[in-house]
Short mmCIF file of C-alpha atoms and ligand atoms in Angstrom, two decimals:
data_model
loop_
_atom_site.label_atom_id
_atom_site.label_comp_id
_atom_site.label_asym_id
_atom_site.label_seq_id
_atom_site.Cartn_x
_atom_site.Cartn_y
_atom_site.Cartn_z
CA UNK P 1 0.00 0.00 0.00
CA UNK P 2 1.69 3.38 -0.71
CA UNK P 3 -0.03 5.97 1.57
CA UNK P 4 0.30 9.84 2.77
CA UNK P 5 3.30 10.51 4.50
CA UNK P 6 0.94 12.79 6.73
CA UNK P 7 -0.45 10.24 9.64
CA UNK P 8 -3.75 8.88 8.70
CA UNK P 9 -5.99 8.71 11.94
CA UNK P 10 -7.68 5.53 13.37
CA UNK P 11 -11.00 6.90 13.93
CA UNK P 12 -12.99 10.05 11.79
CA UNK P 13 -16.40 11.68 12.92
CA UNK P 14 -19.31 11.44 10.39
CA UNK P 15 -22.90 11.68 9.67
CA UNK P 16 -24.95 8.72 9.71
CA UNK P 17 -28.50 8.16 9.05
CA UNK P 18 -31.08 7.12 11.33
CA UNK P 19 -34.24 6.53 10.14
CA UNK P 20 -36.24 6.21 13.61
CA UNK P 21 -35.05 9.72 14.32
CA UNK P 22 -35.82 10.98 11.04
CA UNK P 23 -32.37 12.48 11.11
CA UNK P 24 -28.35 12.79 10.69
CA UNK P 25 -27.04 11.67 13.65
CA UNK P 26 -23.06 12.84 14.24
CA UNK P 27 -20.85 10.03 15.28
CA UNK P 28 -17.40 10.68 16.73
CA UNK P 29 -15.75 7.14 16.77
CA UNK P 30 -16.50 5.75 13.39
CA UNK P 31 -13.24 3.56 11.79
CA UNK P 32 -10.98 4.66 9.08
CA UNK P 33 -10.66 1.71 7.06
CA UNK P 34 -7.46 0.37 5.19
CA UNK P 35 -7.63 -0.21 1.68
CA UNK P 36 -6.97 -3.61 0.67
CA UNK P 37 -4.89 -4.45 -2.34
CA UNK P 38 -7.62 -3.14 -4.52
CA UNK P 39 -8.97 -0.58 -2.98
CA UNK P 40 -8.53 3.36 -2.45
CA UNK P 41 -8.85 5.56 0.95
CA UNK P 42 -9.83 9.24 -0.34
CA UNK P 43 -9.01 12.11 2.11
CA UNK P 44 -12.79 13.77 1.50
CA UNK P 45 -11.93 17.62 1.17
CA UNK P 46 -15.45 18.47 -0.09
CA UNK P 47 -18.91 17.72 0.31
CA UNK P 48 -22.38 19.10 -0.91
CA UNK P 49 -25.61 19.09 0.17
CA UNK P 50 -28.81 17.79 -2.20
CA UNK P 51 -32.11 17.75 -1.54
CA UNK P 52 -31.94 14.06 -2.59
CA UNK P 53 -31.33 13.62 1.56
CA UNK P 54 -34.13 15.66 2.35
CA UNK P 55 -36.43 13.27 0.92
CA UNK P 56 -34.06 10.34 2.60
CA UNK P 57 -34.68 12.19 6.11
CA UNK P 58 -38.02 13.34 5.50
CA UNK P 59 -40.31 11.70 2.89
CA UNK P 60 -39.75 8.19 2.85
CA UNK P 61 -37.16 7.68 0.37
CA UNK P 62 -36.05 4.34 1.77
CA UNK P 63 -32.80 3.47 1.28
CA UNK P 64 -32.10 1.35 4.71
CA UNK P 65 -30.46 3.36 7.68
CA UNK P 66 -27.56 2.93 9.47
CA UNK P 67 -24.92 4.31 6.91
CA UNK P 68 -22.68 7.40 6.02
CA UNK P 69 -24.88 9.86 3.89
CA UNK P 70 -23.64 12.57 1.14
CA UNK P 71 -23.31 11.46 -2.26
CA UNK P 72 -21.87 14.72 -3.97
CA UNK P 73 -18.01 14.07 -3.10
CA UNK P 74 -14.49 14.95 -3.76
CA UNK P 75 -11.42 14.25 -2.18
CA UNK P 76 -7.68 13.13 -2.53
CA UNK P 77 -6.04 9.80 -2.86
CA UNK P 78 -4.70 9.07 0.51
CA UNK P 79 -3.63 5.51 0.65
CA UNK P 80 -4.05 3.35 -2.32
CA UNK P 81 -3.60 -1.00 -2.97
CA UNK P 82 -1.02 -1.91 -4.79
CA UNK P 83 -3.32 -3.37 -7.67
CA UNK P 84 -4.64 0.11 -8.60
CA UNK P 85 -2.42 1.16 -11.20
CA UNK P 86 -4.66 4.27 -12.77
CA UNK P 87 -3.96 6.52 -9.77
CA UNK P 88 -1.44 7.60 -7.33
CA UNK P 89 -1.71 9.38 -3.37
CA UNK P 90 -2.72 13.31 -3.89
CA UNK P 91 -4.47 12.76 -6.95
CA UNK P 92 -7.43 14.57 -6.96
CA UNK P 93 -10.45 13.16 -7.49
CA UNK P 94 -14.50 12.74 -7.85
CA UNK P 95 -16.39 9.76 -6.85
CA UNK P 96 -19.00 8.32 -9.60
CA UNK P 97 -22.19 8.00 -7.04
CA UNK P 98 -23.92 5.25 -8.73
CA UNK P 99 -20.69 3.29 -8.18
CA UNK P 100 -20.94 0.81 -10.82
CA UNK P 101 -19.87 -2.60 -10.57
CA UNK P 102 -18.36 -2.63 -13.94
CA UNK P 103 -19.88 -6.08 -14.88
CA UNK P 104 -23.62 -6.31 -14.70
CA UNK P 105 -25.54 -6.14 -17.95
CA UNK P 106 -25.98 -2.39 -17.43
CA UNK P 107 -22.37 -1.28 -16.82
CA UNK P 108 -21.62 -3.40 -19.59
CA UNK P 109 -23.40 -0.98 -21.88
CA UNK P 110 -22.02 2.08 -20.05
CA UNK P 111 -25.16 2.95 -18.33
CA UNK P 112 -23.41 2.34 -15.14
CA UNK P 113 -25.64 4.61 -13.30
CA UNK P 114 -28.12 1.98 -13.94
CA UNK P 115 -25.49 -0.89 -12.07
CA UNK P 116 -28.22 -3.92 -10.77
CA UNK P 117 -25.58 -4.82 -8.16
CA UNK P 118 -25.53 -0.81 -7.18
CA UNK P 119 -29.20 -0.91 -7.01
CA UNK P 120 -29.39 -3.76 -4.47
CA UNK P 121 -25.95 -2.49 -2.32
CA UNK P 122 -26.70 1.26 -2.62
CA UNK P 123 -24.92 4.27 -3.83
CA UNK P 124 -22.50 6.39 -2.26
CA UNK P 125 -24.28 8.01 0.59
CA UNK P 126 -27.46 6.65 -0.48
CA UNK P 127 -27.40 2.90 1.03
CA UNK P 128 -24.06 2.62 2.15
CA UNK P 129 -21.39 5.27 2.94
CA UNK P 130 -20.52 8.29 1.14
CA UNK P 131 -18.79 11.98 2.07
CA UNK P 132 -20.54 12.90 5.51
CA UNK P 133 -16.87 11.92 6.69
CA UNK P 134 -13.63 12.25 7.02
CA UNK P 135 -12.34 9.01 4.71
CA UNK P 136 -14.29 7.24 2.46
CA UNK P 137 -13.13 3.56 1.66
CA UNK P 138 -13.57 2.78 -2.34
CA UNK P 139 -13.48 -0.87 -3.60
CA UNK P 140 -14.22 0.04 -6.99
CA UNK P 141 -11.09 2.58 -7.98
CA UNK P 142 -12.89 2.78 -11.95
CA UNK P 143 -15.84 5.15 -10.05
CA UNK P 144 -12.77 7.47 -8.63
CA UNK P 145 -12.53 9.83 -11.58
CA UNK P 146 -9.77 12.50 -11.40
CA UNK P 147 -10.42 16.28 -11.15
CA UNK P 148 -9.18 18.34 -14.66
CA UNK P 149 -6.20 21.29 -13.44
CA UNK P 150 -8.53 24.38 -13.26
CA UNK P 151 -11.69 22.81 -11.51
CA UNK P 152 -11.29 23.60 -8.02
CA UNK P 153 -12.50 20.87 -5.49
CA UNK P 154 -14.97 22.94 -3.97
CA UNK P 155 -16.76 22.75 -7.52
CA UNK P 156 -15.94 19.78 -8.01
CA UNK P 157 -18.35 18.32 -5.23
CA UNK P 158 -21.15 19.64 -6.81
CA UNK P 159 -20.34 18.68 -10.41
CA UNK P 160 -21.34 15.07 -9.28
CA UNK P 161 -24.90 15.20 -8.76
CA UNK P 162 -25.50 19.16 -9.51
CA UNK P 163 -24.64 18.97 -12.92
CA UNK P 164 -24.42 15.48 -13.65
CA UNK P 165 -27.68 14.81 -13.17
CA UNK P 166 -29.18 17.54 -15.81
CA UNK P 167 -26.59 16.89 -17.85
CA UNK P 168 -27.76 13.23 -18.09
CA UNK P 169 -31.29 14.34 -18.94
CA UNK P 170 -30.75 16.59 -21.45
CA UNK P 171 -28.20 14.40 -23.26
CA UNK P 172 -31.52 12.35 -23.51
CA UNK P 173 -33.30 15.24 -25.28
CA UNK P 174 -30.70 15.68 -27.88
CA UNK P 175 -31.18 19.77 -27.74
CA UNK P 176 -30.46 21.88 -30.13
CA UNK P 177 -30.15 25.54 -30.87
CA UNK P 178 -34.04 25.67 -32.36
CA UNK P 179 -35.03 23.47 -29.02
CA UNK P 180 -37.51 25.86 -26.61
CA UNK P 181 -37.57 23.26 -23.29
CA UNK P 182 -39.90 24.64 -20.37
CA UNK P 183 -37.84 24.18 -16.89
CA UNK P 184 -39.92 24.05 -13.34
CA UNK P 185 -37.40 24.80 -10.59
CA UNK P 186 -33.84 26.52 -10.31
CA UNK P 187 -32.28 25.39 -7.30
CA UNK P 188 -28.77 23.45 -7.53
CA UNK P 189 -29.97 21.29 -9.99
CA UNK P 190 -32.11 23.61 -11.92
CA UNK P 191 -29.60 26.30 -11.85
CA UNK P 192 -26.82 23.85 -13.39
CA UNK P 193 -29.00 22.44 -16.49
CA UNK P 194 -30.60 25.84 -17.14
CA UNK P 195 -26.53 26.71 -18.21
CA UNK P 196 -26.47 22.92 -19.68
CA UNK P 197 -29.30 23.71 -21.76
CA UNK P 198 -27.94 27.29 -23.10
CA UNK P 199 -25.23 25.71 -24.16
CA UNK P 200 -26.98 23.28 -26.03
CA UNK P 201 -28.26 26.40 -27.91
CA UNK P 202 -31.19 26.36 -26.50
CA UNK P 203 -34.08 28.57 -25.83
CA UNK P 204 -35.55 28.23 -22.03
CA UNK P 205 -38.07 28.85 -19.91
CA UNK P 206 -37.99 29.39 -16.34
CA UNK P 207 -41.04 28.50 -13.72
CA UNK P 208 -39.88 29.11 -10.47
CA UNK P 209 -41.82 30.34 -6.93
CA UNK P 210 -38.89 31.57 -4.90
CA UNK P 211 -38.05 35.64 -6.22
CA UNK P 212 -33.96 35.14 -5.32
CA UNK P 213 -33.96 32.09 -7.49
CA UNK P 214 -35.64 33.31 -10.29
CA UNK P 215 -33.01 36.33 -9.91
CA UNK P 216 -30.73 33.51 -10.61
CA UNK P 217 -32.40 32.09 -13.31
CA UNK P 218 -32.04 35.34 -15.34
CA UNK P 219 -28.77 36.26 -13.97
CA UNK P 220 -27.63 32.73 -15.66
CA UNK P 221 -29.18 33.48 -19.10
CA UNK P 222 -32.72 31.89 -18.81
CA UNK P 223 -34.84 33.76 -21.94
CA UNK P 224 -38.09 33.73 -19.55
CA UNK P 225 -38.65 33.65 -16.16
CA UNK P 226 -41.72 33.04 -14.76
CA UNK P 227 -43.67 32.89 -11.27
CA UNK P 228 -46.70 31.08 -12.74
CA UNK P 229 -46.26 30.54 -16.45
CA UNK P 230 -48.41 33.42 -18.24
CA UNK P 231 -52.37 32.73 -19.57
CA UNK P 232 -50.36 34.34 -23.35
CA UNK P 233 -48.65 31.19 -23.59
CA UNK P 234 -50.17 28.63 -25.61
CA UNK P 235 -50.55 25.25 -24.11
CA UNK P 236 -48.45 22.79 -26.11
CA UNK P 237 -46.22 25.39 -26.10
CA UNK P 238 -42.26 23.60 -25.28
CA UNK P 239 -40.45 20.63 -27.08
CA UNK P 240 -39.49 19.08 -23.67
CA UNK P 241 -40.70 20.38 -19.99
CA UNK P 242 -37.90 19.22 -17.12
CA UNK P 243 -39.53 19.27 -13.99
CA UNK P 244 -36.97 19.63 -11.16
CA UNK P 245 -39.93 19.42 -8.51
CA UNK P 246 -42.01 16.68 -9.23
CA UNK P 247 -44.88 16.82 -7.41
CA UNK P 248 -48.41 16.75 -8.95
CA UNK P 249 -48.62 20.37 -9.50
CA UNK P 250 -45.57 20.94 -11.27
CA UNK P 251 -46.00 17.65 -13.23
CA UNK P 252 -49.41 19.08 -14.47
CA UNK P 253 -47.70 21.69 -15.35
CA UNK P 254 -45.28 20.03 -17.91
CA UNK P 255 -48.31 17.61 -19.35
CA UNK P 256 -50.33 20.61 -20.22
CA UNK P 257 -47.34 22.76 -21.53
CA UNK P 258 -45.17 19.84 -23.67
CA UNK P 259 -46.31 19.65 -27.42
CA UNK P 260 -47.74 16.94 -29.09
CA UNK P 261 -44.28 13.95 -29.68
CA UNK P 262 -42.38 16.15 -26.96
CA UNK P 263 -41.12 14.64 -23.24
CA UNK P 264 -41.99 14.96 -19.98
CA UNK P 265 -38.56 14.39 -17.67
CA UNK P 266 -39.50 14.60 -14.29
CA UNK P 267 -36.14 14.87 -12.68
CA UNK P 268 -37.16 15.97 -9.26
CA UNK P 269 -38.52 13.11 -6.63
CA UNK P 270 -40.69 15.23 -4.87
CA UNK P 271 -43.66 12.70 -5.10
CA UNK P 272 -43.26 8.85 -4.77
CA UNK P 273 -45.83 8.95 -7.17
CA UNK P 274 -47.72 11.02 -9.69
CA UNK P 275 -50.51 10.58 -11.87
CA UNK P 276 -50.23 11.61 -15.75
CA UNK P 277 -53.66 11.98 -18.18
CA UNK P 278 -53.52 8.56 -20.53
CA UNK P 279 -56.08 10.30 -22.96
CA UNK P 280 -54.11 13.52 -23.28
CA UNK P 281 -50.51 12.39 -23.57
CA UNK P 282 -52.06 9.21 -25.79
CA UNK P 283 -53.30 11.29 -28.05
CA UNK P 284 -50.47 13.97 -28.58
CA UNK P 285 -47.55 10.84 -28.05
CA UNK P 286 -45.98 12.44 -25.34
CA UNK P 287 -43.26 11.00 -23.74
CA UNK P 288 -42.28 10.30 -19.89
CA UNK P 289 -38.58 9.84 -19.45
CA UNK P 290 -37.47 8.62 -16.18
CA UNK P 291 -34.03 9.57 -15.62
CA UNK P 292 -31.27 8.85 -13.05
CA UNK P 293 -28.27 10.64 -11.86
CA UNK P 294 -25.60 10.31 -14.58
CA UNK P 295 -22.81 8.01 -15.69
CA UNK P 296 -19.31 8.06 -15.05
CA UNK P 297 -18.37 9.23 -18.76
CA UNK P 298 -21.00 11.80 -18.02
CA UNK P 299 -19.11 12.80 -14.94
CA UNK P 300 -15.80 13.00 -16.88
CA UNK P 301 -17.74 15.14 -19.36
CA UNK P 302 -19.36 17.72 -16.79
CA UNK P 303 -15.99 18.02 -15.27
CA UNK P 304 -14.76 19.35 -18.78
CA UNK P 305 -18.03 21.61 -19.55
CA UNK P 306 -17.19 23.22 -16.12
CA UNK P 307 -13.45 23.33 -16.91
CA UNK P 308 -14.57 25.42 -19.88
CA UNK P 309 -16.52 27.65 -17.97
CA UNK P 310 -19.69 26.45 -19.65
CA UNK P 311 -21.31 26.06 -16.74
CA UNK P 312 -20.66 27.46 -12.97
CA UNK P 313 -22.41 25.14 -10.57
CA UNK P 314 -23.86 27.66 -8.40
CA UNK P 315 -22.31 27.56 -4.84
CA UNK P 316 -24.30 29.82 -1.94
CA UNK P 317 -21.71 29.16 1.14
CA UNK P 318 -18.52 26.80 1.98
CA UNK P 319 -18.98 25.44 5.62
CA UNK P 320 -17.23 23.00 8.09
CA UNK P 321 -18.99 19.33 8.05
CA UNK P 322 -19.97 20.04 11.37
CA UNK P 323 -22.62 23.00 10.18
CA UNK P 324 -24.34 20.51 7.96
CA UNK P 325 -27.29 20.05 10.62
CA UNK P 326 -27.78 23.89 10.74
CA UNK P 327 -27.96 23.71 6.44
CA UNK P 328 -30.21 20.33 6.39
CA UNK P 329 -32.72 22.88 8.21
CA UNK P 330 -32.36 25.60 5.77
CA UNK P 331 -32.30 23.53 2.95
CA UNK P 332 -35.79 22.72 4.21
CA UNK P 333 -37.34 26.06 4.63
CA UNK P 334 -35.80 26.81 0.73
CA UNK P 335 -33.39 29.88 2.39
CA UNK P 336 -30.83 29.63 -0.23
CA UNK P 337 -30.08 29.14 -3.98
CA UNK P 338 -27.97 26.73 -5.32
CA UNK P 339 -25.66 24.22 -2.89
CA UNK P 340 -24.32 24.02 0.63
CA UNK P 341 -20.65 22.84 0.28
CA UNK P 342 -19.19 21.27 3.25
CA UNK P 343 -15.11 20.81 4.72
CA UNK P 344 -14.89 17.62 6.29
P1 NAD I 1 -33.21 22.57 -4.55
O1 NAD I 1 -33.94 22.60 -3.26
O2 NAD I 1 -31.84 23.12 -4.63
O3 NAD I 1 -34.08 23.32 -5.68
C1 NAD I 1 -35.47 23.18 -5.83
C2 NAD I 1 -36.00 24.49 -6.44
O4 NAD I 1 -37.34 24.28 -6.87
C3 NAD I 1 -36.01 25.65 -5.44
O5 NAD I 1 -35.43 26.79 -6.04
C4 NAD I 1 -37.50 25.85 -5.17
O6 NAD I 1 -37.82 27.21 -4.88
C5 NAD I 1 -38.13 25.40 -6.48
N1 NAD I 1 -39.51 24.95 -6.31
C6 NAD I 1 -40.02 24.14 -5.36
N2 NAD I 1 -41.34 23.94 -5.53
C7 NAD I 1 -41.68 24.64 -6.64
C8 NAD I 1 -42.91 24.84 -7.34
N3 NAD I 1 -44.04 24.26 -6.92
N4 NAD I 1 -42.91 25.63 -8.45
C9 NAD I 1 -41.77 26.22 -8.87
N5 NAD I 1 -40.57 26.07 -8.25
C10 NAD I 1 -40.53 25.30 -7.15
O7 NAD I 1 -33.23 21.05 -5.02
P2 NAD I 1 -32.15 20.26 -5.93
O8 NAD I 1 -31.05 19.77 -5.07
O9 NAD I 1 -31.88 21.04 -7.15
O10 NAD I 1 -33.00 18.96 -6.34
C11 NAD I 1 -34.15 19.08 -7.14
C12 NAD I 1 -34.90 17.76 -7.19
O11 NAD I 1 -34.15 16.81 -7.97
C13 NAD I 1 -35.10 17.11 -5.81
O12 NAD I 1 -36.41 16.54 -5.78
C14 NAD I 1 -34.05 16.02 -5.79
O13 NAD I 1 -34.38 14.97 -4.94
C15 NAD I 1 -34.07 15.60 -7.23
N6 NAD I 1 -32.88 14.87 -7.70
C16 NAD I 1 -33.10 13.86 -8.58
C17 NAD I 1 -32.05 13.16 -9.09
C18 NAD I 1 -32.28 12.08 -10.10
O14 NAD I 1 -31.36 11.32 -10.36
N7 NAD I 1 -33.45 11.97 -10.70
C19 NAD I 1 -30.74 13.47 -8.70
C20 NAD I 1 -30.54 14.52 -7.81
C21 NAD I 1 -31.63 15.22 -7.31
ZN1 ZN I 2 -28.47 14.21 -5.13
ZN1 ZN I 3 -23.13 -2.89 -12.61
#
């Protein structure tokens, strides 16, 4: 094992789920593990905060209990197997969430956010450990995916779920400059694929309730921006309606709004379920695209649009771990834009 040659401590504090308490509970005593010949130790330096784990905590997303949450991570190679040949200690790098096993019939097509053995183990921070931490212990090294010279790590955390995820979706939608998409929501998600989707050429749409964000959403480059999408506006108006909220309002919202052939992406999780008019969408062959997080060759790809400067995820405040209770509640009452980044 080549390591640090800073000492790497026995023991790390974290956050770990419980789902009796219906919150993040902070542990004090929890192990650093040693990587085995195949594994890698990453020295988390940042972490971010999605409202992914306010569903966990809060609305039944059940993922099991008893784990490390935050799945929007970066970090450093601290101590690395012998048998992992494509990095070295320092490098800098992101963690592919969906950790994909590399060999199931999905990762075998490179839809590795998709992994079957993922889906029954969990994801980082969803299911089993992720960047609430000090150290997180990697057995798959090909889901460590190293940070470009000019990203800084602090953006870097975000990229992973922030960006990745639009990104993902609106690969799907093959955009392009004649493409007028409708967008419902510009949080940290929102804010990233609204700069996705201009530069995709784009024309977009922005339905929004909060006034700062929708400050945001023009400040970014949105063509409209909206409280409650105008009576002027035909219905059947947009190509493809994202919905970054997902619950039956804002869904309605998208089914009345998306032409006739056009899709429907509910991104957002906000309802475990949600009810869409057969007769309507039947008629006009509207589409419903499920769509989860993003692949790893996404992930390298975000990394370079941000590199660019294509896109800026949108960062509101840098904190110490230890704050992340104070920012879970804030996160809740929707009292800041974009994402929460954490210091372990
Ligand atoms: P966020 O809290 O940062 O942003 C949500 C935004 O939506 C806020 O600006 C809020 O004001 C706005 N909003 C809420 N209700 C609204 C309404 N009725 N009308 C208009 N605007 C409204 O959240 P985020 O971290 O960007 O996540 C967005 C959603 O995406 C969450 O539901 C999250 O769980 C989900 N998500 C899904 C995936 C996936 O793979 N499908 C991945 C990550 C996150
Ligand atoms: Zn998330
Ligand atoms: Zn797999």
């Amino acid at each position: 094992i080549r390591a640090m040659s800073t000492v790497i401590p026995k023991v790390q504090y974290g956050f770990k789920l419980d789902n009796k308490l219906k919150k993040l509970v902070l542990h004090e005593d929890l192990p650093v593990p040693t990587p085995g010949p195949t594994d890698v130790l990453v020295k988390l330096t940042h972490v971010s905060l999605c409202h992914s784990d306010l569903h966990v905590l809060y609305d039944n997303l059940e993922i099991g209990d008893d784990f490390v949450m935050g799945h929007e991570i970066s970090g450093e190679v601290a101590a690395i197997g012998d048998k992992v040949t494509h990095l070295d200690v320092g490098q800098k790098v992101v963690a592919s969430g969906p950790d994909g096993c590399g060999s199931c019939a999905h990762c075998r097509t490179g839809a590795d956010n998709d992994c079957i053995d993922s889906l029954v183990h969990g994801w980082f921070g969803l299911g089993k450990d992720g960047g609430y931490q000090q150290y997180l212990l990697v057995n798959r090294p090909q889901n460590l995916i190293k940070v470009p010279e000019g990203v800084p790590m602090e953006v870097a955390s975000p990229i992973t779920d922030a960006v990745l995820t639009p990104y993902h979706a609106l690969k799907a939608l093959n955009l392009n400059p004649a493409s007028n998409i409708l967008f419902v929501g510009c949080g940290g998600l929102g804010s990233s694929g609204l700069q996705i989707a201009k530069a995709f050429g784009a024309t977009v749409t922005v339905v929004e309730k909060k006034d700062k964000a929708r400050e945001l959403a023009k400040a970014l480059g949105a063509d409209f921006v909206y409280e409650t999408l105008p009576e002027l506006i035909p219905v059947q108006s947009f190509d493809h309606c994202v919905d970054f909220v997902s619950v039956q309002k804002t869904f309605d919202i998208c089914q009345k709004y998306v032409r006739s052939k056009g899709t429907v992406v509910p991104v957002g999780l906000g309802a475990a379920e949600l009810k869409f008019n057969l007769s309507d969408l039947a008629l006009r062959e509207v589409r419903i695209l499920g769509t989860f997080w993003g692949t790893s060759q996404d992930l390298v790809e975000c990394l370079e649009l941000v590199r660019k400067g294509l896109v800026k995820p949108q960062i509101y405040t840098i904190q110490p771990l230890k704050k992340l209770p104070e920012f879970v509640e804030k996160l809740r009452n929707n009292e800041y834009e974009g994402r929460a980044v954490f210091t372990p």
